[in-house]
Amino acid sequence: LSIKNKIIIIGIGYVGLPLAVSLAKKGKVFGYDISKKKINNLNRGFDSTNQFKAKDLKSKNLIFTNDINYISKSNIIIVTVPTPVNRKNIPDLTDLKNACSIIGKKIKIGSTIIFESTVYPGLTEEICIKILEKKSKLKWKKDFFVGYSPERINPGDNNHVLKNITKLISGDTKKTINLLKKIYS
């Protein structure tokens, strides 16, 4: 990753936190979460998911925040918010829609949004991109780009951690796919 690439990860939980810690070894990463308590804990070196020790969370390249203005300071936005399913296996898309709305208000031209949240086929185009376009007044594949890399971390599974899993990637253009390949390598 180059110096010009600044990454923000939206949702710093079981999936977003390991990604933030890992990517911060290569460049500037902002970890955004709506929970002030979670951000305060992380800034004090406490990880409520018990995946990292305080020293792992302290890096000059890693900033934890709940200030949405950091979205416009980033050109790569990775969405790792939860999409839990109910008893009928219907996903609750509330967090994902809210994340898209927040991102749409703050993205800049040339940004790439990468979705890691578990979604069904077609949801990115049917829901996420529509929200992003509406809130930003920008056009998909002209002003901003979208990639997808489904999260494959099992909370509590210490064998299949981020560095041990194969990441699947897709993107809306060849350039987007190459960017995702560089990020996840």
Short mmCIF file of C-alpha atoms in Angstrom, two decimals:
data_model
loop_
_atom_site.label_atom_id
_atom_site.label_comp_id
_atom_site.label_asym_id
_atom_site.label_seq_id
_atom_site.Cartn_x
_atom_site.Cartn_y
_atom_site.Cartn_z
CA LEU A 1 0.00 0.00 0.00
CA SER A 2 1.26 3.43 -0.82
CA ILE A 3 1.40 6.50 1.39
CA LYS A 4 -1.50 8.09 -0.53
CA ASN A 5 -3.82 5.23 0.41
CA LYS A 6 -5.58 5.85 3.69
CA ILE A 7 -7.92 3.13 4.86
CA ILE A 8 -10.87 3.43 7.19
CA ILE A 9 -12.56 0.34 8.55
CA ILE A 10 -16.19 0.84 9.50
CA GLY A 11 -17.07 -1.49 12.38
CA ILE A 12 -14.25 -2.47 14.74
CA GLY A 13 -15.38 -5.83 16.10
CA TYR A 14 -14.38 -9.45 15.56
CA VAL A 15 -13.76 -8.84 11.85
CA GLY A 16 -12.77 -5.18 11.60
CA LEU A 17 -10.28 -5.11 14.47
CA PRO A 18 -7.94 -7.87 13.20
CA LEU A 19 -8.07 -6.26 9.76
CA ALA A 20 -7.21 -2.82 11.18
CA VAL A 21 -4.30 -4.17 13.25
CA SER A 22 -2.95 -6.13 10.27
CA LEU A 23 -3.27 -3.34 7.69
CA ALA A 24 -1.72 -0.77 10.07
CA LYS A 25 1.56 -2.68 9.68
CA LYS A 26 1.63 -1.44 6.06
CA GLY A 27 0.06 2.04 6.20
CA LYS A 28 -2.32 4.50 7.83
CA VAL A 29 -5.56 2.94 9.09
CA PHE A 30 -8.49 4.54 10.84
CA GLY A 31 -10.77 2.25 12.83
CA TYR A 32 -14.28 3.73 13.03
CA ASP A 33 -17.09 2.53 15.24
CA ILE A 34 -20.28 4.24 16.43
CA SER A 35 -19.68 2.94 19.96
CA LYS A 36 -17.83 5.61 21.97
CA LYS A 37 -17.21 3.03 24.70
CA LYS A 38 -15.54 0.62 22.27
CA ILE A 39 -13.35 3.39 20.80
CA ASN A 40 -12.36 4.63 24.28
CA ASN A 41 -11.49 1.08 25.34
CA LEU A 42 -9.38 0.47 22.22
CA ASN A 43 -7.56 3.78 22.69
CA ARG A 44 -6.76 2.67 26.26
CA GLY A 45 -5.45 -0.66 24.91
CA PHE A 46 -8.43 -2.80 25.94
CA ASP A 47 -9.93 -5.17 23.34
CA SER A 48 -13.34 -6.47 24.46
CA THR A 49 -13.10 -9.27 21.84
CA ASN A 50 -9.96 -10.57 23.63
CA GLN A 51 -8.08 -10.99 20.36
CA PHE A 52 -5.31 -8.46 21.06
CA LYS A 53 -3.13 -7.24 23.88
CA ALA A 54 -2.62 -3.52 24.56
CA LYS A 55 0.74 -3.46 22.73
CA ASP A 56 -0.95 -4.80 19.54
CA LEU A 57 -3.35 -1.84 19.54
CA LYS A 58 -0.65 0.82 19.92
CA SER A 59 0.67 1.88 16.51
CA LYS A 60 1.40 5.27 14.98
CA ASN A 61 -0.46 4.01 11.87
CA LEU A 62 -3.63 3.01 13.73
CA ILE A 63 -6.18 5.54 14.95
CA PHE A 64 -9.46 4.48 16.58
CA THR A 65 -12.26 7.03 16.25
CA ASN A 66 -15.99 7.62 16.18
CA ASP A 67 -15.59 10.84 14.17
CA ILE A 68 -17.24 10.32 10.77
CA ASN A 69 -15.05 13.02 9.23
CA TYR A 70 -12.23 10.47 9.03
CA ILE A 71 -14.20 8.88 6.17
CA SER A 72 -13.40 11.87 3.96
CA LYS A 73 -9.71 11.59 4.95
CA SER A 74 -9.66 8.05 3.51
CA ASN A 75 -9.84 6.80 -0.05
CA ILE A 76 -10.38 3.15 0.85
CA ILE A 77 -13.37 2.34 3.03
CA ILE A 78 -13.84 -1.21 4.32
CA VAL A 79 -17.24 -2.09 5.79
CA THR A 80 -17.23 -4.83 8.44
CA VAL A 81 -20.49 -4.18 10.27
CA PRO A 82 -22.58 -7.14 11.45
CA THR A 83 -25.50 -8.53 9.46
CA PRO A 84 -27.04 -10.99 11.95
CA VAL A 85 -29.87 -13.27 10.87
CA ASN A 86 -33.10 -13.85 12.76
CA ARG A 87 -34.82 -17.21 13.43
CA LYS A 88 -36.09 -17.27 9.84
CA ASN A 89 -32.55 -16.66 8.51
CA ILE A 90 -33.48 -13.17 7.33
CA PRO A 91 -30.53 -10.80 7.71
CA ASP A 92 -30.88 -7.60 9.70
CA LEU A 93 -29.41 -4.98 7.35
CA THR A 94 -29.87 -2.03 9.72
CA ASP A 95 -26.15 -1.59 10.52
CA LEU A 96 -25.16 -2.03 6.88
CA LYS A 97 -27.70 0.52 5.62
CA ASN A 98 -26.65 2.97 8.34
CA ALA A 99 -22.99 2.49 7.41
CA CYS A 100 -23.76 3.15 3.72
CA SER A 101 -25.69 6.28 4.66
CA ILE A 102 -22.81 7.61 6.80
CA ILE A 103 -20.23 6.74 4.13
CA GLY A 104 -22.35 8.33 1.39
CA LYS A 105 -22.39 11.64 3.26
CA LYS A 106 -18.58 11.69 3.54
CA ILE A 107 -16.96 9.87 0.59
CA LYS A 108 -14.82 11.76 -1.87
CA ILE A 109 -14.42 11.23 -5.58
CA GLY A 110 -12.12 8.31 -6.36
CA SER A 111 -12.94 6.35 -3.20
CA THR A 112 -13.26 2.58 -3.16
CA ILE A 113 -15.73 0.99 -0.76
CA ILE A 114 -15.07 -2.65 0.10
CA PHE A 115 -17.84 -4.67 1.71
CA GLU A 116 -16.85 -7.52 4.01
CA SER A 117 -20.19 -7.80 5.79
CA THR A 118 -21.97 -11.04 4.93
CA VAL A 119 -24.68 -10.32 2.38
CA TYR A 120 -26.70 -12.23 -0.16
CA PRO A 121 -25.89 -12.01 -3.91
CA GLY A 122 -27.09 -8.77 -5.46
CA LEU A 123 -27.48 -6.86 -2.19
CA THR A 124 -24.45 -4.62 -2.82
CA GLU A 125 -25.97 -3.30 -6.06
CA GLU A 126 -29.63 -3.41 -4.98
CA ILE A 127 -29.21 -1.63 -1.64
CA CYS A 128 -25.69 -0.44 -0.77
CA ILE A 129 -24.76 1.30 -4.02
CA LYS A 130 -28.18 2.96 -4.25
CA ILE A 131 -27.75 4.43 -0.75
CA LEU A 132 -24.17 5.53 -1.52
CA GLU A 133 -25.25 7.28 -4.74
CA LYS A 134 -28.25 8.95 -3.14
CA LYS A 135 -26.38 10.26 -0.09
CA SER A 136 -23.22 11.30 -1.95
CA LYS A 137 -24.75 12.56 -5.21
CA LEU A 138 -21.84 10.69 -6.84
CA LYS A 139 -22.05 8.07 -9.58
CA TRP A 140 -20.91 4.48 -9.12
CA LYS A 141 -18.07 3.37 -11.46
CA LYS A 142 -17.44 7.01 -12.36
CA ASP A 143 -16.91 8.79 -9.03
CA PHE A 144 -16.53 5.84 -6.64
CA PHE A 145 -15.89 2.12 -6.91
CA VAL A 146 -16.99 -0.97 -5.01
CA GLY A 147 -15.34 -4.23 -4.09
CA TYR A 148 -16.38 -7.23 -2.04
CA SER A 149 -14.40 -9.63 0.10
CA PRO A 150 -16.63 -11.71 2.37
CA GLU A 151 -15.41 -11.97 5.94
CA ARG A 152 -14.34 -15.48 6.77
CA ILE A 153 -13.41 -15.17 10.41
CA ASN A 154 -15.15 -17.32 13.01
CA PRO A 155 -15.22 -15.49 16.34
CA GLY A 156 -13.48 -17.61 18.97
CA ASP A 157 -11.79 -19.88 16.39
CA ASN A 158 -8.07 -19.39 17.04
CA ASN A 159 -7.00 -21.57 14.10
CA HIS A 160 -8.77 -19.72 11.29
CA VAL A 161 -7.53 -16.20 12.02
CA LEU A 162 -7.06 -13.47 9.40
CA LYS A 163 -3.48 -14.41 8.45
CA ASN A 164 -4.43 -18.09 7.94
CA ILE A 165 -7.45 -17.73 5.68
CA THR A 166 -7.70 -17.28 1.94
CA LYS A 167 -9.50 -14.05 1.11
CA LEU A 168 -11.95 -14.10 -1.79
CA ILE A 169 -12.18 -10.80 -3.66
CA SER A 170 -14.30 -9.24 -6.37
CA GLY A 171 -14.65 -5.77 -7.75
CA ASP A 172 -16.62 -3.66 -10.18
CA THR A 173 -13.60 -2.98 -12.44
CA LYS A 174 -10.24 -4.56 -13.15
CA LYS A 175 -8.60 -1.62 -11.34
CA THR A 176 -10.75 -2.30 -8.25
CA ILE A 177 -9.82 -5.99 -8.27
CA ASN A 178 -6.11 -5.09 -8.50
CA LEU A 179 -6.51 -2.68 -5.57
CA LEU A 180 -8.21 -5.37 -3.45
CA LYS A 181 -5.47 -7.85 -4.39
CA LYS A 182 -2.84 -5.36 -3.18
CA ILE A 183 -4.72 -4.60 0.07
CA TYR A 184 -5.38 -8.21 1.06
CA SER A 185 -1.93 -9.46 0.05
#
